PDB file of C-alpha atoms in Angstrom:
ATOM      1  CA  MET G 263       6.410  11.499 -22.664  1.00 76.00           C
ATOM      2  CA  ASP G 264       6.145   8.101 -20.981  1.00 79.00           C
ATOM      3  CA  THR G 265       9.526   8.561 -19.335  1.00 84.00           C
ATOM      4  CA  LEU G 266       8.650  12.031 -18.142  1.00 87.00           C
ATOM      5  CA  LEU G 267       5.325  10.988 -16.628  1.00 87.00           C
ATOM      6  CA  PHE G 268       6.875   7.899 -15.049  1.00 89.00           C
ATOM      7  CA  ALA G 269       9.748   9.855 -13.511  1.00 90.00           C
ATOM      8  CA  LEU G 270       7.412  12.567 -12.222  1.00 92.00           C
ATOM      9  CA  PHE G 271       4.861  10.298 -10.587  1.00 92.00           C
ATOM     10  CA  ALA G 272       7.327   7.679  -9.350  1.00 92.00           C
ATOM     11  CA  GLY G 273       9.196  10.563  -7.714  1.00 93.00           C
ATOM     12  CA  ILE G 274       6.013  11.900  -6.143  1.00 94.00           C
ATOM     13  CA  ALA G 275       5.088   8.426  -4.891  1.00 93.00           C
ATOM     14  CA  ILE G 276       8.458   7.788  -3.263  1.00 93.00           C
ATOM     15  CA  LEU G 277       8.677  11.296  -1.833  1.00 94.00           C
ATOM     16  CA  SER G 278       5.172  11.043  -0.368  1.00 93.00           C
ATOM     17  CA  ALA G 279       6.034   7.651   1.128  1.00 93.00           C
ATOM     18  CA  VAL G 280       9.123   9.132   2.796  1.00 92.00           C
ATOM     19  CA  VAL G 281       7.054  12.046   4.111  1.00 93.00           C
ATOM     20  CA  MET G 282       4.455   9.580   5.348  1.00 91.00           C
ATOM     21  CA  ILE G 283       6.848   7.545   7.466  1.00 89.00           C
ATOM     22  CA  MET G 284       8.722  10.606   8.763  1.00 88.00           C
ATOM     23  CA  GLN G 285       5.657  12.548   9.933  1.00 87.00           C
ATOM     24  CA  ARG G 286       4.743  12.231  13.586  1.00 87.00           C
ATOM     25  CA  HIS G 287       1.142  13.348  13.184  1.00 89.00           C
ATOM     26  CA  PRO G 288      -1.190  10.656  11.792  1.00 90.00           C
ATOM     27  CA  VAL G 289      -3.250  13.156   9.762  1.00 91.00           C
ATOM     28  CA  SER G 290      -0.125  14.264   7.862  1.00 91.00           C
ATOM     29  CA  SER G 291       0.763  10.619   7.294  1.00 92.00           C
ATOM     30  CA  ALA G 292      -2.714   9.915   5.936  1.00 92.00           C
ATOM     31  CA  LEU G 293      -2.583  12.852   3.531  1.00 92.00           C
ATOM     32  CA  ALA G 294       0.864  11.769   2.294  1.00 93.00           C
ATOM     33  CA  LEU G 295      -0.529   8.264   1.779  1.00 93.00           C
ATOM     34  CA  VAL G 296      -3.283   9.773  -0.390  1.00 93.00           C
ATOM     35  CA  GLY G 297      -0.468  11.313  -2.465  1.00 92.00           C
ATOM     36  CA  VAL G 298       1.192   7.895  -2.840  1.00 93.00           C
ATOM     37  CA  MET G 299      -2.059   6.292  -3.917  1.00 93.00           C
ATOM     38  CA  GLY G 300      -2.905   9.039  -6.393  1.00 93.00           C
ATOM     39  CA  SER G 301       0.484   8.830  -8.103  1.00 93.00           C
ATOM     40  CA  LEU G 302       0.272   5.026  -8.108  1.00 93.00           C
ATOM     41  CA  ALA G 303      -3.011   5.384  -9.998  1.00 93.00           C
ATOM     42  CA  ILE G 304      -1.154   7.353 -12.688  1.00 92.00           C
ATOM     43  CA  LEU G 305       1.508   4.613 -12.834  1.00 91.00           C
ATOM     44  CA  TYR G 306      -1.252   2.024 -13.326  1.00 91.00           C
ATOM     45  CA  LEU G 307      -2.600   4.153 -16.178  1.00 90.00           C
ATOM     46  CA  LEU G 308       0.858   4.206 -17.775  1.00 88.00           C
ATOM     47  CA  LEU G 309       0.856   0.394 -17.596  1.00 88.00           C
ATOM     48  CA  GLY G 310      -2.492   0.332 -19.386  1.00 86.00           C
ATOM     49  CA  ALA G 311      -4.513  -0.749 -16.348  1.00 87.00           C
ATOM     50  CA  THR G 312      -7.344   1.731 -16.717  1.00 89.00           C
ATOM     51  CA  PHE G 313      -9.835  -0.145 -14.569  1.00 90.00           C
ATOM     52  CA  ILE G 314      -7.356  -0.699 -11.756  1.00 91.00           C
ATOM     53  CA  ALA G 315      -6.374   2.969 -11.857  1.00 92.00           C
ATOM     54  CA  ALA G 316      -9.997   4.022 -11.415  1.00 92.00           C
ATOM     55  CA  ALA G 317     -10.546   1.451  -8.677  1.00 91.00           C
ATOM     56  CA  GLN G 318      -7.382   2.617  -6.938  1.00 91.00           C
ATOM     57  CA  LEU G 319      -8.657   6.189  -6.821  1.00 92.00           C
ATOM     58  CA  ILE G 320     -12.191   5.272  -5.771  1.00 92.00           C
ATOM     59  CA  VAL G 321     -11.521   2.437  -3.319  1.00 90.00           C
ATOM     60  CA  TYR G 322      -8.129   3.326  -1.853  1.00 89.00           C
ATOM     61  CA  ALA G 323      -7.794   7.090  -2.100  1.00 88.00           C
ATOM     62  CA  GLY G 324     -11.524   7.545  -1.636  1.00 88.00           C
ATOM     63  CA  ALA G 325     -13.057   4.991   0.666  1.00 89.00           C
ATOM     64  CA  ILE G 326     -10.213   3.493   2.698  1.00 91.00           C
ATOM     65  CA  MET G 327      -8.413   6.759   3.374  1.00 91.00           C
ATOM     66  CA  VAL G 328     -11.651   8.474   4.424  1.00 91.00           C
ATOM     67  CA  LEU G 329     -12.166   5.601   6.861  1.00 90.00           C
ATOM     68  CA  PHE G 330      -8.651   6.171   8.227  1.00 91.00           C
ATOM     69  CA  LEU G 331      -9.206   9.911   8.572  1.00 92.00           C
ATOM     70  CA  PHE G 332     -12.543   9.322  10.313  1.00 91.00           C
ATOM     71  CA  VAL G 333     -10.903   7.081  12.885  1.00 90.00           C
ATOM     72  CA  ILE G 334      -7.993   9.487  13.402  1.00 90.00           C
ATOM     73  CA  MET G 335     -10.401  12.355  14.013  1.00 90.00           C
ATOM     74  CA  LEU G 336     -12.770  10.234  16.106  1.00 89.00           C
ATOM     75  CA  LEU G 337      -9.958   9.188  18.431  1.00 87.00           C
ATOM     76  CA  ASN G 338      -8.472  12.680  18.332  1.00 83.00           C
ATOM     77  CA  ALA G 339      -5.049  11.183  17.696  1.00 77.00           C
ATOM     78  CA  GLY G 340      -2.279  13.707  18.261  1.00 77.00           C
ATOM     79  CA  ALA G 341       1.352  13.669  17.246  1.00 78.00           C
ATOM     80  CA  GLU G 342       3.562  10.906  18.604  1.00 77.00           C
ATOM     81  CA  PRO G 343       5.623  12.033  21.552  1.00 77.00           C
ATOM     82  CA  LYS G 344       9.358  12.008  21.046  1.00 76.00           C
ATOM     83  CA  PRO G 345      10.821   8.768  22.379  1.00 71.00           C
ATOM     84  CA  LEU G 346      12.265   9.242  25.843  1.00 69.00           C
ATOM     85  CA  ARG G 347      15.018   6.719  25.462  1.00 71.00           C
ATOM     86  CA  GLN G 348      16.132   5.011  22.302  1.00 73.00           C
ATOM     87  CA  SER G 349      18.636   2.215  22.161  1.00 76.00           C
ATOM     88  CA  PHE G 350      21.989   3.144  20.668  1.00 79.00           C
ATOM     89  CA  LEU G 351      21.836   0.142  18.367  1.00 78.00           C
ATOM     90  CA  ALA G 352      18.512   1.203  16.865  1.00 75.00           C
ATOM     91  CA  ARG G 353      19.727   4.742  16.227  1.00 76.00           C
ATOM     92  CA  ALA G 354      23.044   3.635  14.726  1.00 79.00           C
ATOM     93  CA  LEU G 355      21.810   0.767  12.580  1.00 81.00           C
ATOM     94  CA  GLY G 356      18.260   1.767  11.651  1.00 78.00           C
ATOM     95  CA  PHE G 357      18.976   4.019   8.694  1.00 82.00           C
ATOM     96  CA  PRO G 358      21.766   1.877   7.130  1.00 85.00           C
ATOM     97  CA  LEU G 359      19.670  -1.276   7.446  1.00 86.00           C
ATOM     98  CA  GLY G 360      16.720   0.432   5.789  1.00 84.00           C
ATOM     99  CA  ILE G 361      18.912   1.475   2.870  1.00 87.00           C
ATOM    100  CA  ALA G 362      20.312  -2.071   2.769  1.00 88.00           C
ATOM    101  CA  LEU G 363      16.785  -3.509   2.489  1.00 87.00           C
ATOM    102  CA  ILE G 364      16.009  -1.284  -0.505  1.00 86.00           C
ATOM    103  CA  ALA G 365      19.399  -2.079  -2.087  1.00 87.00           C
ATOM    104  CA  ILE G 366      18.974  -5.845  -1.694  1.00 88.00           C
ATOM    105  CA  LEU G 367      15.489  -5.798  -3.193  1.00 86.00           C
ATOM    106  CA  GLY G 368      16.660  -3.635  -6.101  1.00 83.00           C
ATOM    107  CA  PHE G 369      19.670  -5.888  -6.672  1.00 85.00           C
ATOM    108  CA  LEU G 370      17.491  -9.006  -6.731  1.00 85.00           C
ATOM    109  CA  ILE G 371      15.136  -7.389  -9.230  1.00 83.00           C
ATOM    110  CA  GLN G 372      18.045  -6.407 -11.460  1.00 79.00           C
ATOM    111  CA  ARG G 373      19.414  -9.940 -11.261  1.00 81.00           C
ATOM    112  CA  THR G 374      16.203 -11.813 -11.935  1.00 80.00           C
ATOM    113  CA  VAL G 375      14.575  -9.540 -14.507  1.00 75.00           C
ATOM    114  CA  PRO G 376      16.972  -8.979 -17.406  1.00 69.00           C
ATOM    115  CA  PRO G 377      17.236  -5.219 -17.919  1.00 61.00           C
ATOM    116  CA  ASP G 378      15.601  -3.703 -20.982  1.00 59.00           C
ATOM    117  CA  SER G 379      13.938  -7.014 -21.802  1.00 67.00           C
ATOM    118  CA  VAL G 380      10.542  -5.346 -21.703  1.00 73.00           C
ATOM    119  CA  VAL G 381       9.887  -1.671 -22.149  1.00 75.00           C
ATOM    120  CA  VAL G 382       6.635  -0.101 -21.116  1.00 74.00           C
ATOM    121  CA  ARG G 383       4.799   2.059 -23.606  1.00 74.00           C
ATOM    122  CA  PHE G 384       1.313   3.282 -22.903  1.00 69.00           C
ATOM    123  CA  ALA G 385       0.106   2.490 -26.423  1.00 68.00           C
ATOM    124  CA  ASP G 386       1.439  -1.099 -26.266  1.00 71.00           C
ATOM    125  CA  ALA G 387      -0.709  -2.240 -23.364  1.00 72.00           C
ATOM    126  CA  LYS G 388      -2.642  -5.313 -24.437  1.00 74.00           C
ATOM    127  CA  ALA G 389      -5.124  -5.819 -21.613  1.00 76.00           C
ATOM    128  CA  GLY G 390      -6.610  -3.927 -18.729  1.00 75.00           C
ATOM    129  CA  SER G 391      -9.749  -2.253 -20.011  1.00 84.00           C
ATOM    130  CA  PRO G 392     -12.927  -2.689 -17.929  1.00 87.00           C
ATOM    131  CA  GLN G 393     -14.271  -5.079 -20.580  1.00 89.00           C
ATOM    132  CA  ASP G 394     -11.259  -7.401 -20.255  1.00 86.00           C
ATOM    133  CA  ILE G 395     -11.402  -7.300 -16.463  1.00 89.00           C
ATOM    134  CA  GLY G 396     -15.140  -7.935 -16.380  1.00 89.00           C
ATOM    135  CA  ARG G 397     -14.939 -10.846 -18.802  1.00 89.00           C
ATOM    136  CA  ALA G 398     -12.157 -12.549 -16.823  1.00 89.00           C
ATOM    137  CA  LEU G 399     -13.788 -11.759 -13.479  1.00 89.00           C
ATOM    138  CA  PHE G 400     -17.101 -13.387 -14.370  1.00 91.00           C
ATOM    139  CA  THR G 401     -15.741 -16.420 -16.215  1.00 91.00           C
ATOM    140  CA  GLN G 402     -12.325 -17.625 -15.116  1.00 90.00           C
ATOM    141  CA  TYR G 403     -12.306 -15.955 -11.711  1.00 90.00           C
ATOM    142  CA  LEU G 404     -15.970 -16.362 -10.806  1.00 92.00           C
ATOM    143  CA  LEU G 405     -15.386 -18.522  -7.722  1.00 93.00           C
ATOM    144  CA  PRO G 406     -12.790 -16.187  -6.119  1.00 92.00           C
ATOM    145  CA  PHE G 407     -15.101 -13.285  -6.868  1.00 92.00           C
ATOM    146  CA  GLU G 408     -18.008 -14.909  -5.062  1.00 93.00           C
ATOM    147  CA  VAL G 409     -15.784 -15.926  -2.145  1.00 93.00           C
ATOM    148  CA  THR G 410     -14.701 -12.296  -1.955  1.00 93.00           C
ATOM    149  CA  SER G 411     -18.290 -11.209  -1.451  1.00 93.00           C
ATOM    150  CA  VAL G 412     -18.567 -13.577   1.529  1.00 94.00           C
ATOM    151  CA  LEU G 413     -15.305 -12.164   2.881  1.00 94.00           C
ATOM    152  CA  VAL G 414     -16.650  -8.616   2.677  1.00 93.00           C
ATOM    153  CA  LEU G 415     -19.861  -9.708   4.415  1.00 94.00           C
ATOM    154  CA  ILE G 416     -17.821 -11.256   7.242  1.00 94.00           C
ATOM    155  CA  ALA G 417     -15.760  -8.062   7.470  1.00 92.00           C
ATOM    156  CA  ILE G 418     -18.926  -5.960   7.798  1.00 91.00           C
ATOM    157  CA  LEU G 419     -20.252  -8.232  10.547  1.00 92.00           C
ATOM    158  CA  GLY G 420     -16.886  -8.216  12.295  1.00 91.00           C
ATOM    159  CA  ALA G 421     -16.660  -4.431  12.230  1.00 88.00           C
ATOM    160  CA  VAL G 422     -20.188  -4.082  13.604  1.00 89.00           C
ATOM    161  CA  VAL G 423     -19.596  -6.620  16.363  1.00 89.00           C
ATOM    162  CA  LEU G 424     -16.269  -5.085  17.361  1.00 85.00           C
ATOM    163  CA  ALA G 425     -17.463  -1.486  17.339  1.00 78.00           C
ATOM    164  CA  ARG G 426     -20.801  -1.885  19.144  1.00 80.00           C
ATOM    165  CA  LYS G 427     -21.265  -0.947  22.769  1.00 72.00           C
ATOM    166  CA  GLU G 428     -20.745  -3.629  25.401  1.00 68.00           C
ATOM    167  CA  THR G 429     -24.070  -4.728  26.798  1.00 62.00           C
TER     168      THR G 429
ATOM    169  CA  MET F  91      23.584  13.945 -18.993  1.00 47.00           C
ATOM    170  CA  PRO F  92      22.592  10.963 -21.171  1.00 52.00           C
ATOM    171  CA  PRO F  93      19.493  11.347 -23.324  1.00 55.00           C
ATOM    172  CA  ALA F  94      16.353   9.974 -21.715  1.00 55.00           C
ATOM    173  CA  PRO F  95      15.356   6.524 -22.994  1.00 58.00           C
ATOM    174  CA  PRO F  96      12.277   6.576 -25.224  1.00 66.00           C
ATOM    175  CA  ALA F  97      10.397   4.161 -22.987  1.00 74.00           C
ATOM    176  CA  VAL F  98      10.621   3.058 -19.395  1.00 79.00           C
ATOM    177  CA  PRO F  99      11.984  -0.445 -18.740  1.00 83.00           C
ATOM    178  CA  LEU F 100       9.738  -2.730 -16.746  1.00 84.00           C
ATOM    179  CA  THR F 101      12.490  -3.014 -14.151  1.00 85.00           C
ATOM    180  CA  ALA F 102      11.949   0.633 -13.234  1.00 86.00           C
ATOM    181  CA  TYR F 103       8.374  -0.091 -12.158  1.00 89.00           C
ATOM    182  CA  LEU F 104       9.514  -3.084 -10.123  1.00 89.00           C
ATOM    183  CA  ILE F 105      12.188  -0.996  -8.420  1.00 89.00           C
ATOM    184  CA  VAL F 106       9.674   1.706  -7.536  1.00 91.00           C
ATOM    185  CA  SER F 107       7.521  -1.067  -6.107  1.00 92.00           C
ATOM    186  CA  ALA F 108      10.454  -2.429  -4.093  1.00 91.00           C
ATOM    187  CA  ILE F 109      11.290   1.032  -2.734  1.00 91.00           C
ATOM    188  CA  LEU F 110       7.686   1.656  -1.686  1.00 93.00           C
ATOM    189  CA  PHE F 111       7.502  -1.769  -0.033  1.00 92.00           C
ATOM    190  CA  SER F 112      10.733  -1.148   1.870  1.00 91.00           C
ATOM    191  CA  LEU F 113       9.523   2.270   2.999  1.00 91.00           C
ATOM    192  CA  GLY F 114       6.326   0.652   4.229  1.00 92.00           C
ATOM    193  CA  ALA F 115       8.277  -1.976   6.144  1.00 91.00           C
ATOM    194  CA  ILE F 116      10.597   0.648   7.638  1.00 90.00           C
ATOM    195  CA  GLY F 117       7.639   2.811   8.615  1.00 90.00           C
ATOM    196  CA  PHE F 118       5.940  -0.134  10.263  1.00 91.00           C
ATOM    197  CA  VAL F 119       9.000  -0.617  12.446  1.00 88.00           C
ATOM    198  CA  ILE F 120       9.804   3.000  13.313  1.00 87.00           C
ATOM    199  CA  ARG F 121       6.311   4.391  13.973  1.00 86.00           C
ATOM    200  CA  LYS F 122       4.687   3.966  17.370  1.00 85.00           C
ATOM    201  CA  ASN F 123       1.150   5.036  16.535  1.00 88.00           C
ATOM    202  CA  VAL F 124      -1.077   2.043  15.727  1.00 90.00           C
ATOM    203  CA  ILE F 125      -2.987   3.939  13.021  1.00 91.00           C
ATOM    204  CA  THR F 126       0.223   4.988  11.257  1.00 91.00           C
ATOM    205  CA  MET F 127       1.524   1.409  11.441  1.00 92.00           C
ATOM    206  CA  PHE F 128      -1.727   0.304   9.839  1.00 91.00           C
ATOM    207  CA  MET F 129      -1.242   2.863   7.064  1.00 92.00           C
ATOM    208  CA  CYS F 130       2.240   1.436   6.450  1.00 94.00           C
ATOM    209  CA  ILE F 131       0.625  -1.961   5.856  1.00 93.00           C
ATOM    210  CA  GLU F 132      -1.617  -0.327   3.254  1.00 93.00           C
ATOM    211  CA  LEU F 133       1.488   1.173   1.635  1.00 94.00           C
ATOM    212  CA  MET F 134       3.083  -2.278   1.382  1.00 94.00           C
ATOM    213  CA  LEU F 135      -0.083  -3.717  -0.181  1.00 94.00           C
ATOM    214  CA  ASN F 136      -0.057  -0.883  -2.719  1.00 93.00           C
ATOM    215  CA  ALA F 137       3.575  -1.570  -3.604  1.00 94.00           C
ATOM    216  CA  ILE F 138       2.783  -5.226  -4.266  1.00 94.00           C
ATOM    217  CA  ASN F 139      -0.169  -4.174  -6.426  1.00 93.00           C
ATOM    218  CA  LEU F 140       2.196  -2.157  -8.597  1.00 93.00           C
ATOM    219  CA  SER F 141       4.344  -5.268  -9.082  1.00 92.00           C
ATOM    220  CA  PHE F 142       1.289  -7.321 -10.026  1.00 92.00           C
ATOM    221  CA  VAL F 143       0.187  -4.786 -12.636  1.00 91.00           C
ATOM    222  CA  ALA F 144       3.716  -4.498 -14.034  1.00 89.00           C
ATOM    223  CA  PHE F 145       4.045  -8.280 -14.458  1.00 88.00           C
ATOM    224  CA  SER F 146       0.592  -8.366 -15.979  1.00 89.00           C
ATOM    225  CA  TYR F 147       1.774  -5.843 -18.562  1.00 87.00           C
ATOM    226  CA  LYS F 148       4.753  -8.080 -19.346  1.00 84.00           C
ATOM    227  CA  HIS F 149       2.556 -11.102 -20.004  1.00 84.00           C
ATOM    228  CA  GLY F 150      -0.148  -9.158 -21.801  1.00 83.00           C
ATOM    229  CA  THR F 151      -2.858 -10.812 -19.715  1.00 86.00           C
ATOM    230  CA  VAL F 152      -5.392  -9.537 -17.240  1.00 88.00           C
ATOM    231  CA  ASP F 153      -4.577 -11.951 -14.398  1.00 89.00           C
ATOM    232  CA  GLY F 154      -2.363  -9.541 -12.474  1.00 88.00           C
ATOM    233  CA  HIS F 155      -5.079  -6.896 -12.621  1.00 90.00           C
ATOM    234  CA  LEU F 156      -7.512  -9.338 -11.043  1.00 92.00           C
ATOM    235  CA  PHE F 157      -5.062 -10.175  -8.285  1.00 92.00           C
ATOM    236  CA  THR F 158      -4.755  -6.448  -7.665  1.00 92.00           C
ATOM    237  CA  PHE F 159      -8.527  -6.206  -7.552  1.00 92.00           C
ATOM    238  CA  PHE F 160      -8.720  -8.987  -4.957  1.00 93.00           C
ATOM    239  CA  VAL F 161      -5.942  -7.412  -2.914  1.00 93.00           C
ATOM    240  CA  MET F 162      -7.948  -4.167  -2.903  1.00 92.00           C
ATOM    241  CA  VAL F 163     -11.057  -5.976  -1.648  1.00 92.00           C
ATOM    242  CA  VAL F 164      -9.096  -7.751   1.066  1.00 92.00           C
ATOM    243  CA  ALA F 165      -7.446  -4.457   2.039  1.00 92.00           C
ATOM    244  CA  ALA F 166     -10.839  -2.795   2.350  1.00 91.00           C
ATOM    245  CA  ALA F 167     -12.122  -5.613   4.566  1.00 92.00           C
ATOM    246  CA  GLU F 168      -8.916  -5.528   6.575  1.00 91.00           C
ATOM    247  CA  ALA F 169      -9.161  -1.757   7.049  1.00 91.00           C
ATOM    248  CA  ALA F 170     -12.749  -2.020   8.298  1.00 90.00           C
ATOM    249  CA  VAL F 171     -11.993  -4.769  10.826  1.00 92.00           C
ATOM    250  CA  GLY F 172      -8.596  -3.391  11.806  1.00 91.00           C
ATOM    251  CA  LEU F 173      -9.909   0.082  12.510  1.00 90.00           C
ATOM    252  CA  ALA F 174     -12.757  -1.415  14.540  1.00 90.00           C
ATOM    253  CA  ILE F 175     -10.132  -3.299  16.578  1.00 90.00           C
ATOM    254  CA  ILE F 176      -8.174  -0.071  17.052  1.00 90.00           C
ATOM    255  CA  LEU F 177     -11.368   1.673  18.242  1.00 88.00           C
ATOM    256  CA  THR F 178     -12.009  -1.113  20.752  1.00 88.00           C
ATOM    257  CA  VAL F 179      -8.431  -1.075  22.009  1.00 88.00           C
ATOM    258  CA  TYR F 180      -8.608   2.706  22.408  1.00 88.00           C
ATOM    259  CA  LYS F 181     -11.870   2.382  24.344  1.00 87.00           C
ATOM    260  CA  ASN F 182     -10.305  -0.125  26.733  1.00 86.00           C
ATOM    261  CA  ARG F 183      -6.745   1.173  27.056  1.00 84.00           C
ATOM    262  CA  ASN F 184      -7.169   4.859  26.207  1.00 84.00           C
ATOM    263  CA  THR F 185      -3.971   4.916  24.168  1.00 83.00           C
ATOM    264  CA  LEU F 186      -2.908   4.528  20.548  1.00 83.00           C
ATOM    265  CA  MET F 187       0.799   3.926  21.130  1.00 84.00           C
ATOM    266  CA  ALA F 188       1.857   0.373  20.375  1.00 83.00           C
ATOM    267  CA  ASP F 189       4.397   0.434  23.207  1.00 82.00           C
ATOM    268  CA  ASP F 190       1.688   1.037  25.802  1.00 82.00           C
ATOM    269  CA  ILE F 191      -0.489  -1.851  24.640  1.00 83.00           C
ATOM    270  CA  ASP F 192       1.578  -4.528  26.343  1.00 83.00           C
ATOM    271  CA  SER F 193      -0.802  -6.645  28.456  1.00 82.00           C
ATOM    272  CA  LEU F 194       0.428  -9.807  26.776  1.00 83.00           C
ATOM    273  CA  LYS F 195       4.038  -9.043  27.714  1.00 79.00           C
ATOM    274  CA  LEU F 196       5.475 -11.003  30.606  1.00 74.00           C
TER     275      LEU F 196
END
């Protein structure tokens, strides 16, 4: 069951990511990104991270993507025009180099993490419930948490200052 | 076809994370639209989050989950400010294509 769910949602995530970077229209890209984030939430659940899965759906797939879609619609962004001229080097090497990047990263992971050393079973997850997260967040990680609130305040001010009308 | 393993190795999660990160990096390079490039950054952040949660599972602690939480907060702040910057650039330059925003180029 674990294997089936993992294969299904990992496949959906990777497929949606490919669709996202191949689409020319930003709205299609945004919707594909929502697909990636939704399937990542299921993968978090399989790893036992229930709180993070919920936060992923609410914060990423909910709030951030709505913000993206608002801006896309506000600016009336259309599809990218086809490039008029493209260097021969970019066309010839782009795809192989992309595959090479994935292959190198996968190779390094295989080398550094011994295969089959840890297997993931949903029932074996030791931590990740909202209680665990809350306890760690308000004891061990209290200072970063408070600094984060200042960061969000600065971000709000920055967004307001940047988006207001010039006087 | 070999029988499916009873449980997924941790490496599989890390490889999915690596693939998503690479796709995000590739998308950042090949797309011209600033908003789509920004979405590729979000994709890369998400891929790293998956790695954090996977390592957290390996160690049986909650630390990786908290890092993921902080990355989410920073991503939300970044999205708010970044999209405001994109709005301002669009107001001034009337374009969203990264190639046309080249005032700093000599």
